[in-house]
Amino acid sequence: EKVQLTDARLLSLLSSKDRAVRKAAYTNIMNGYNKFGNTIAATYAGQVKADIFNSRAHRFDSSRQAAMFPDEIDEKVYDSLIEAVHGGIGTLNEYLSVKKEQLGVPVLHMYDLYAEAENSFEIGMDVEEAFKGFLEAVKPLGEDYVKDASRALPERWIDVYETKNKRSGAYSCGSAYRTTPYVLLNHKDNLDSMFTLAHEMGHAVHSYLSNKNQPPVYRDYVIFVAEVASTCNEALLMEYLLGKTTDKKERAYLINHFLEQFRGTLYRQTMFAEFELAANEMTQRGEGTTADALCALYKKLNEQYFGPEMVVDDEIALEWARIPHFYYDYYVYQYATGYAAAIALSRRILREGEPAVRDYLGFLSGGCSADPITLLRGAGVDMASPKPVEDATALFDSLIGEMEELLK
């Protein structure tokens, strides 16, 4: 049966238990981008050159410095992230070895990264069940947080289901005018959608508390902290689900989901950040950012991050061409920093209780009343140091150990 291959459908095909389907989807999507490689490279090069021109016009040393200046974030945070993640690449390789064993394949290819094992556990629930589970998971954040969050579904903050002409994915829009936030979902009755609901509700309550507690000039918050509240909710949901399961198969399924978040957010987004920095530096030196040059750079980074535990297929060199975030001028690193901060905060909340919750709710209520590093320090995590990233990779390592035991 022929299936139309689109970007929106790619992930579901790469998750297929049929390896032939995964390989066909992966190969064909990359070959499709290869046909337009020179055009996309020229478009991206134009964006990078425009960013560099604007940074020089405003007397910045680099486009990275210009991009990070409005949010008052030192460039050392960017470099510290990359350095700390490099220190954890050995742990990522260990995970890939476990992934290979889990899938039962002799060699792991790039198209296997999103695959599910033949005997994987399935968790399904409708949106009402998912919402109840979410509210149970965030109880450690206190009665007031749960009370505010519980309004979302009955008061129709959330547009739940897929409809004709509705945009794909999920999104939360906070209001600057003291109305409620609004959440867009395309809910499916599966575990991923439950985590998506928890994620978007993290954004929604962050916006709600910021709007409620700050004057209009400080109600908004910057991207550097935007992903912290959403990912913290996901971490709390994972801990809740792991705490109530007694089935080994289900526990392995949940831990695998958690491990994939580490791989896809902490490691992969840092690799993206490293690619973006290198592409900008190439352009600043006057080197050609051609399709061949960008492909060579991207493949080299994949070999550094994902080798030697897997085959870094030639087609992966084209993946940079399908990442829209590269046009957002040093945006992607904030996914990784936000994830590390969220893991640190969720662990502190579960470990220390009331004092940690008070600090965290103060952070959610802070809007942009202080710079993001200061706001996060008030919540109990210092993103100017490598420690949160190192702690996250240490947790990743311990989860891999438990996964290995479960697979035995």
Tab-separated table of C-alpha atoms in Angstrom:
chain	number	residue	atom	x	y	z
A	1	GLU	CA	0.000	0.000	0.000
A	2	LYS	CA	1.450	3.337	-1.049
A	3	VAL	CA	1.420	6.129	1.537
A	4	GLN	CA	2.042	9.787	0.768
A	5	LEU	CA	5.231	10.855	2.548
A	6	THR	CA	4.995	14.243	4.249
A	7	ASP	CA	6.925	15.965	7.037
A	8	ALA	CA	3.867	15.709	9.286
A	9	ARG	CA	3.607	11.947	8.686
A	10	LEU	CA	7.336	11.189	8.849
A	11	LEU	CA	7.625	10.572	12.604
A	12	SER	CA	4.790	8.053	12.685
A	13	LEU	CA	6.446	6.149	9.824
A	14	LEU	CA	9.849	6.240	11.539
A	15	SER	CA	8.140	4.795	14.643
A	16	SER	CA	6.857	1.816	12.667
A	17	LYS	CA	7.726	-1.665	13.918
A	18	ASP	CA	8.400	-2.624	10.274
A	19	ARG	CA	12.034	-1.806	9.518
A	20	ALA	CA	11.414	-1.707	5.766
A	21	VAL	CA	8.841	1.068	6.302
A	22	ARG	CA	11.264	3.051	8.470
A	23	LYS	CA	14.073	2.777	5.945
A	24	ALA	CA	11.860	3.698	2.984
A	25	ALA	CA	10.422	6.751	4.778
A	26	TYR	CA	13.837	7.930	5.923
A	27	THR	CA	15.570	7.417	2.572
A	28	ASN	CA	12.806	8.992	0.500
A	29	ILE	CA	12.352	12.086	2.681
A	30	MET	CA	16.088	12.789	2.652
A	31	ASN	CA	16.345	12.202	-1.084
A	32	GLY	CA	13.465	14.626	-1.516
A	33	TYR	CA	15.366	17.332	0.355
A	34	ASN	CA	18.509	16.484	-1.607
A	35	LYS	CA	16.766	17.564	-4.826
A	36	PHE	CA	16.485	21.075	-3.408
A	37	GLY	CA	19.725	21.061	-1.394
A	38	ASN	CA	21.392	23.961	-3.229
A	39	THR	CA	18.270	26.132	-3.031
A	40	ILE	CA	17.776	25.470	0.681
A	41	ALA	CA	21.487	26.074	1.363
A	42	ALA	CA	21.313	29.415	-0.453
A	43	THR	CA	18.215	30.376	1.520
A	44	TYR	CA	19.834	29.452	4.819
A	45	ALA	CA	23.093	31.197	3.891
A	46	GLY	CA	21.084	34.344	3.151
A	47	GLN	CA	19.490	34.177	6.601
A	48	VAL	CA	22.870	33.715	8.312
A	49	LYS	CA	24.418	36.590	6.347
A	50	ALA	CA	21.497	38.859	7.256
A	51	ASP	CA	21.935	38.009	10.950
A	52	ILE	CA	25.662	38.725	10.748
A	53	PHE	CA	25.080	42.023	8.918
A	54	ASN	CA	22.543	43.173	11.520
A	55	SER	CA	24.827	42.211	14.405
A	56	ARG	CA	27.733	44.168	12.910
A	57	ALA	CA	25.502	47.150	12.194
A	58	HIS	CA	24.637	47.224	15.905
A	59	ARG	CA	28.320	46.789	16.873
A	60	PHE	CA	28.118	43.278	18.299
A	61	ASP	CA	31.080	40.941	18.031
A	62	SER	CA	28.955	38.168	16.503
A	63	SER	CA	25.412	37.264	15.543
A	64	ARG	CA	25.279	34.936	18.561
A	65	GLN	CA	26.118	37.787	20.927
A	66	ALA	CA	23.421	39.911	19.268
A	67	ALA	CA	20.814	37.142	19.542
A	68	MET	CA	21.489	36.509	23.238
A	69	PHE	CA	21.819	40.174	24.271
A	70	PRO	CA	18.081	41.060	24.512
A	71	ASP	CA	17.505	38.255	27.039
A	72	GLU	CA	20.638	39.206	29.033
A	73	ILE	CA	22.212	35.766	28.637
A	74	ASP	CA	25.978	35.443	28.574
A	75	GLU	CA	27.475	33.519	25.655
A	76	LYS	CA	29.264	31.335	28.205
A	77	VAL	CA	25.897	29.621	28.883
A	78	TYR	CA	25.868	28.403	25.257
A	79	ASP	CA	29.456	27.155	25.413
A	80	SER	CA	28.927	25.559	28.836
A	81	LEU	CA	25.939	23.603	27.493
A	82	ILE	CA	27.934	22.166	24.584
A	83	GLU	CA	30.897	21.305	26.797
A	84	ALA	CA	28.718	19.564	29.417
A	85	VAL	CA	26.809	17.568	26.795
A	86	HIS	CA	30.086	16.498	25.183
A	87	GLY	CA	31.010	15.069	28.560
A	88	GLY	CA	27.885	12.907	28.425
A	89	ILE	CA	28.260	11.541	24.896
A	90	GLY	CA	29.572	8.263	26.309
A	91	THR	CA	26.268	7.881	28.174
A	92	LEU	CA	24.361	8.525	24.940
A	93	ASN	CA	26.379	5.777	23.242
A	94	GLU	CA	25.476	3.432	26.100
A	95	TYR	CA	21.799	4.211	25.484
A	96	LEU	CA	22.174	3.471	21.778
A	97	SER	CA	23.645	0.086	22.679
A	98	VAL	CA	20.574	-0.622	24.828
A	99	LYS	CA	18.313	0.587	22.012
A	100	LYS	CA	19.953	-1.863	19.619
A	101	GLU	CA	19.368	-4.701	22.068
A	102	GLN	CA	15.773	-3.613	22.647
A	103	LEU	CA	14.993	-3.606	18.917
A	104	GLY	CA	16.836	-6.879	18.373
A	105	VAL	CA	18.831	-5.593	15.381
A	106	PRO	CA	22.499	-6.453	14.713
A	107	VAL	CA	23.290	-2.880	13.632
A	108	LEU	CA	21.492	0.349	14.534
A	109	HIS	CA	20.827	2.819	11.690
A	110	MET	CA	19.660	6.430	11.848
A	111	TYR	CA	16.190	5.353	10.707
A	112	ASP	CA	15.918	3.081	13.764
A	113	LEU	CA	16.163	5.866	16.360
A	114	TYR	CA	12.394	6.415	16.700
A	115	ALA	CA	11.403	2.763	16.346
A	116	GLU	CA	9.387	0.836	18.902
A	117	ALA	CA	10.192	-2.753	19.809
A	118	GLU	CA	7.909	-5.541	18.588
A	119	ASN	CA	6.784	-6.316	22.139
A	120	SER	CA	6.419	-2.679	23.270
A	121	PHE	CA	3.703	-1.804	25.765
A	122	GLU	CA	0.803	0.413	24.678
A	123	ILE	CA	-0.845	2.993	26.959
A	124	GLY	CA	-4.023	4.610	25.678
A	125	MET	CA	-6.435	7.081	27.265
A	126	ASP	CA	-8.948	9.683	26.122
A	127	VAL	CA	-8.461	13.363	26.912
A	128	GLU	CA	-10.569	13.277	30.093
A	129	GLU	CA	-8.484	10.418	31.513
A	130	ALA	CA	-5.264	12.111	30.383
A	131	PHE	CA	-6.334	15.375	32.052
A	132	LYS	CA	-7.124	13.599	35.339
A	133	GLY	CA	-3.728	11.898	35.215
A	134	PHE	CA	-2.047	15.244	34.583
A	135	LEU	CA	-3.769	16.827	37.602
A	136	GLU	CA	-2.653	13.926	39.808
A	137	ALA	CA	0.913	14.271	38.518
A	138	VAL	CA	1.173	17.990	39.383
A	139	LYS	CA	-0.166	17.620	42.937
A	140	PRO	CA	3.382	18.086	44.287
A	141	LEU	CA	3.078	21.701	43.047
A	142	GLY	CA	0.376	22.415	45.617
A	143	GLU	CA	-3.380	22.955	45.833
A	144	ASP	CA	-3.346	26.406	44.199
A	145	TYR	CA	-1.518	25.134	41.106
A	146	VAL	CA	-3.919	22.189	40.738
A	147	LYS	CA	-6.929	24.479	41.272
A	148	ASP	CA	-5.801	26.866	38.528
A	149	ALA	CA	-4.868	24.048	36.128
A	150	SER	CA	-8.112	22.140	36.702
A	151	ARG	CA	-10.100	24.986	35.120
A	152	ALA	CA	-8.615	24.408	31.677
A	153	LEU	CA	-10.723	21.536	30.336
A	154	PRO	CA	-14.184	22.359	31.785
A	155	GLU	CA	-13.808	26.073	30.991
A	156	ARG	CA	-12.684	25.304	27.424
A	157	TRP	CA	-9.203	26.773	27.484
A	158	ILE	CA	-8.293	23.804	25.290
A	159	ASP	CA	-9.197	23.084	21.659
A	160	VAL	CA	-8.753	19.325	21.911
A	161	TYR	CA	-9.275	17.399	18.678
A	162	GLU	CA	-8.047	17.527	15.101
A	163	THR	CA	-10.455	19.233	12.682
A	164	LYS	CA	-10.327	20.208	9.034
A	165	ASN	CA	-7.839	23.031	8.281
A	166	LYS	CA	-6.597	23.085	11.883
A	167	ARG	CA	-2.824	23.423	12.221
A	168	SER	CA	-0.857	20.366	13.270
A	169	GLY	CA	1.010	19.813	16.532
A	170	ALA	CA	0.243	21.569	19.791
A	171	TYR	CA	0.524	25.147	20.975
A	172	SER	CA	-0.186	27.359	23.974
A	173	CYS	CA	-0.950	31.047	23.658
A	174	GLY	CA	-0.762	33.161	26.800
A	175	SER	CA	-2.765	36.355	26.851
A	176	ALA	CA	-1.370	39.716	27.907
A	177	TYR	CA	-4.846	41.030	28.739
A	178	ARG	CA	-5.730	39.038	31.863
A	179	THR	CA	-7.961	36.620	29.973
A	180	THR	CA	-7.296	32.912	30.268
A	181	PRO	CA	-4.502	31.295	28.208
A	182	TYR	CA	-5.519	29.108	25.273
A	183	VAL	CA	-4.178	25.700	24.282
A	184	LEU	CA	-4.356	23.980	20.905
A	185	LEU	CA	-4.043	20.193	20.790
A	186	ASN	CA	-4.604	17.433	18.238
A	187	HIS	CA	-5.250	14.789	20.867
A	188	LYS	CA	-4.868	11.096	20.130
A	189	ASP	CA	-5.602	8.443	22.743
A	190	ASN	CA	-1.971	7.569	23.449
A	191	LEU	CA	0.857	8.297	25.868
A	192	ASP	CA	2.509	10.906	23.648
A	193	SER	CA	-0.652	12.991	23.651
A	194	MET	CA	-0.898	12.764	27.427
A	195	PHE	CA	2.616	14.185	27.702
A	196	THR	CA	1.751	16.841	25.124
A	197	LEU	CA	-1.252	17.868	27.246
A	198	ALA	CA	0.956	18.143	30.360
A	199	HIS	CA	3.549	20.094	28.349
A	200	GLU	CA	1.121	22.666	26.966
A	201	MET	CA	-0.588	23.043	30.338
A	202	GLY	CA	2.824	23.932	31.756
A	203	HIS	CA	2.963	26.847	29.313
A	204	ALA	CA	-0.651	27.765	30.060
A	205	VAL	CA	-0.288	27.939	33.852
A	206	HIS	CA	3.044	29.770	33.473
A	207	SER	CA	1.254	32.423	31.391
A	208	TYR	CA	-1.722	32.483	33.758
A	209	LEU	CA	0.410	33.089	36.863
A	210	SER	CA	2.655	35.596	35.123
A	211	ASN	CA	-0.338	37.596	33.870
A	212	LYS	CA	-1.988	37.422	37.279
A	213	ASN	CA	1.031	38.622	39.268
A	214	GLN	CA	2.870	41.050	36.999
A	215	PRO	CA	2.001	44.478	35.540
A	216	PRO	CA	1.564	44.554	31.736
A	217	VAL	CA	5.175	45.545	31.050
A	218	TYR	CA	6.511	42.406	32.801
A	219	ARG	CA	3.808	39.831	32.023
A	220	ASP	CA	5.503	38.177	29.083
A	221	TYR	CA	8.487	35.840	29.503
A	222	VAL	CA	11.394	35.043	27.231
A	223	ILE	CA	11.998	31.825	25.309
A	224	PHE	CA	14.928	30.836	27.549
A	225	VAL	CA	12.496	30.119	30.406
A	226	ALA	CA	9.439	29.252	28.295
A	227	GLU	CA	10.250	25.550	27.965
A	228	VAL	CA	11.084	25.089	31.657
A	229	ALA	CA	7.522	25.009	33.023
A	230	SER	CA	6.285	22.741	30.232
A	231	THR	CA	9.123	20.240	30.580
A	232	CYS	CA	8.908	20.276	34.385
A	233	ASN	CA	5.296	19.123	34.041
A	234	GLU	CA	6.409	16.291	31.768
A	235	ALA	CA	9.047	15.211	34.293
A	236	LEU	CA	6.483	15.232	37.121
A	237	LEU	CA	4.066	13.233	34.959
A	238	MET	CA	6.757	10.654	34.238
A	239	GLU	CA	7.574	10.287	37.942
A	240	TYR	CA	3.852	9.907	38.719
A	241	LEU	CA	3.343	7.197	36.095
A	242	LEU	CA	6.483	5.324	37.139
A	243	GLY	CA	5.396	5.526	40.775
A	244	LYS	CA	2.062	3.848	40.196
A	245	THR	CA	2.995	1.047	37.793
A	246	THR	CA	3.835	-2.474	38.934
A	247	ASP	CA	4.055	-4.002	35.451
A	248	LYS	CA	7.668	-4.466	34.300
A	249	LYS	CA	6.716	-4.137	30.652
A	250	GLU	CA	4.869	-0.887	31.300
A	251	ARG	CA	7.772	0.441	33.372
A	252	ALA	CA	10.211	-0.346	30.568
A	253	TYR	CA	7.913	1.425	28.096
A	254	LEU	CA	7.745	4.530	30.308
A	255	ILE	CA	11.486	4.631	30.964
A	256	ASN	CA	12.141	4.270	27.245
A	257	HIS	CA	9.850	7.275	26.660
A	258	PHE	CA	11.843	9.248	29.257
A	259	LEU	CA	15.160	8.216	27.687
A	260	GLU	CA	13.938	9.316	24.274
A	261	GLN	CA	13.191	12.766	25.709
A	262	PHE	CA	16.797	13.025	26.881
A	263	ARG	CA	18.124	11.891	23.508
A	264	GLY	CA	15.809	14.085	21.457
A	265	THR	CA	15.973	17.244	23.571
A	266	LEU	CA	19.171	17.423	25.584
A	267	TYR	CA	21.514	15.765	23.077
A	268	ARG	CA	19.931	16.385	19.695
A	269	GLN	CA	19.063	20.042	20.314
A	270	THR	CA	22.592	20.668	21.603
A	271	MET	CA	23.931	19.102	18.413
A	272	PHE	CA	21.647	21.479	16.484
A	273	ALA	CA	23.053	24.390	18.499
A	274	GLU	CA	26.588	23.305	17.671
A	275	PHE	CA	25.716	23.073	13.970
A	276	GLU	CA	24.175	26.543	13.985
A	277	LEU	CA	27.205	28.065	15.719
A	278	ALA	CA	29.630	26.385	13.296
A	279	ALA	CA	27.604	27.467	10.236
A	280	ASN	CA	27.625	31.067	11.456
A	281	GLU	CA	31.351	30.975	12.162
A	282	MET	CA	32.008	29.527	8.693
A	283	THR	CA	30.086	32.419	7.159
A	284	GLN	CA	31.865	35.021	9.299
A	285	ARG	CA	35.222	33.642	8.095
A	286	GLY	CA	34.071	34.065	4.505
A	287	GLU	CA	33.848	30.350	3.780
A	288	GLY	CA	31.103	29.132	1.463
A	289	THR	CA	28.041	27.741	3.231
A	290	THR	CA	27.147	25.550	0.271
A	291	ALA	CA	24.956	22.458	0.464
A	292	ASP	CA	28.080	20.263	0.361
A	293	ALA	CA	29.750	22.218	3.176
A	294	LEU	CA	26.650	22.137	5.386
A	295	CYS	CA	26.131	18.424	4.718
A	296	ALA	CA	29.742	17.646	5.636
A	297	LEU	CA	29.437	19.650	8.858
A	298	TYR	CA	26.144	18.042	9.850
A	299	LYS	CA	27.325	14.495	9.175
A	300	LYS	CA	30.517	15.067	11.161
A	301	LEU	CA	28.461	16.196	14.176
A	302	ASN	CA	26.214	13.140	13.923
A	303	GLU	CA	29.293	10.917	13.877
A	304	GLN	CA	30.587	12.686	16.982
A	305	TYR	CA	27.305	12.357	18.896
A	306	PHE	CA	25.928	9.012	17.689
A	307	GLY	CA	28.993	6.992	16.708
A	308	PRO	CA	30.389	4.400	17.130
A	309	GLU	CA	27.304	2.540	18.427
A	310	MET	CA	25.361	3.001	15.189
A	311	VAL	CA	25.748	3.456	11.457
A	312	VAL	CA	25.644	7.160	10.611
A	313	ASP	CA	23.946	6.771	7.225
A	314	ASP	CA	24.947	9.114	4.411
A	315	GLU	CA	21.381	10.428	4.150
A	316	ILE	CA	21.581	12.009	7.625
A	317	ALA	CA	23.855	14.668	6.122
A	318	LEU	CA	20.732	16.215	4.556
A	319	GLU	CA	18.730	16.516	7.786
A	320	TRP	CA	19.813	20.118	8.442
A	321	ALA	CA	17.703	21.111	5.411
A	322	ARG	CA	14.431	20.140	7.119
A	323	ILE	CA	14.994	21.885	10.487
A	324	PRO	CA	13.043	25.187	10.438
A	325	HIS	CA	14.446	26.344	13.784
A	326	PHE	CA	17.810	27.113	12.171
A	327	TYR	CA	16.182	30.223	10.692
A	328	TYR	CA	15.331	31.540	14.185
A	329	ASP	CA	18.834	32.788	15.028
A	330	TYR	CA	20.218	30.839	18.032
A	331	TYR	CA	16.885	29.519	19.224
A	332	VAL	CA	17.467	25.763	19.519
A	333	TYR	CA	19.971	25.756	22.410
A	334	GLN	CA	17.167	26.966	24.690
A	335	TYR	CA	15.336	23.642	24.325
A	336	ALA	CA	18.340	21.873	25.830
A	337	THR	CA	18.957	24.413	28.617
A	338	GLY	CA	15.237	24.478	29.398
A	339	TYR	CA	15.133	20.690	29.598
A	340	ALA	CA	18.124	20.531	31.961
A	341	ALA	CA	16.622	23.250	34.172
A	342	ALA	CA	13.239	21.480	34.254
A	343	ILE	CA	14.787	18.154	35.261
A	344	ALA	CA	16.720	19.865	38.077
A	345	LEU	CA	13.620	21.726	39.310
A	346	SER	CA	11.351	18.666	39.208
A	347	ARG	CA	13.872	16.656	41.215
A	348	ARG	CA	14.144	19.444	43.781
A	349	ILE	CA	10.342	19.750	44.054
A	350	LEU	CA	9.941	16.020	44.673
A	351	ARG	CA	12.886	15.929	47.067
A	352	GLU	CA	12.332	19.079	49.172
A	353	GLY	CA	8.593	19.744	48.910
A	354	GLU	CA	7.170	23.072	50.162
A	355	PRO	CA	10.319	25.295	50.029
A	356	ALA	CA	11.078	24.163	46.478
A	357	VAL	CA	7.430	24.592	45.421
A	358	ARG	CA	7.341	28.132	46.836
A	359	ASP	CA	10.477	29.068	44.876
A	360	TYR	CA	9.161	27.438	41.710
A	361	LEU	CA	5.781	29.201	41.849
A	362	GLY	CA	7.649	32.466	42.397
A	363	PHE	CA	9.538	31.751	39.180
A	364	LEU	CA	6.288	31.024	37.284
A	365	SER	CA	4.836	34.287	38.578
A	366	GLY	CA	7.909	36.311	37.635
A	367	GLY	CA	7.228	37.023	33.959
A	368	CYS	CA	10.225	39.054	32.806
A	369	SER	CA	10.581	41.085	36.007
A	370	ALA	CA	14.222	39.943	36.111
A	371	ASP	CA	16.620	38.387	33.611
A	372	PRO	CA	16.031	34.636	33.017
A	373	ILE	CA	19.206	33.446	34.755
A	374	THR	CA	18.235	35.388	37.903
A	375	LEU	CA	14.653	34.066	37.779
A	376	LEU	CA	15.887	30.484	37.524
A	377	ARG	CA	18.373	30.990	40.347
A	378	GLY	CA	15.452	32.102	42.492
A	379	ALA	CA	13.761	28.799	41.676
A	380	GLY	CA	16.858	26.867	42.719
A	381	VAL	CA	18.830	26.178	39.529
A	382	ASP	CA	21.857	28.029	38.137
A	383	MET	CA	21.991	27.749	34.352
A	384	ALA	CA	25.188	29.806	34.241
A	385	SER	CA	26.980	26.695	35.517
A	386	PRO	CA	27.275	23.275	33.828
A	387	LYS	CA	25.886	21.475	36.910
A	388	PRO	CA	22.213	21.203	35.794
A	389	VAL	CA	23.286	19.646	32.477
A	390	GLU	CA	25.726	17.311	34.218
A	391	ASP	CA	23.015	16.281	36.698
A	392	ALA	CA	20.619	15.604	33.817
A	393	THR	CA	23.134	13.341	32.056
A	394	ALA	CA	23.712	11.550	35.379
A	395	LEU	CA	19.965	10.875	35.672
A	396	PHE	CA	19.985	9.693	32.047
A	397	ASP	CA	22.760	7.255	32.953
A	398	SER	CA	20.875	5.850	35.966
A	399	LEU	CA	17.724	5.339	33.873
A	400	ILE	CA	19.752	3.446	31.263
A	401	GLY	CA	20.967	1.126	34.026
A	402	GLU	CA	17.400	0.401	35.111
A	403	MET	CA	16.352	-0.136	31.495
A	404	GLU	CA	19.120	-2.708	31.048
A	405	GLU	CA	17.912	-4.582	34.119
A	406	LEU	CA	14.322	-4.593	32.859
A	407	LEU	CA	15.400	-5.898	29.449
A	408	LYS	CA	17.110	-8.849	31.155
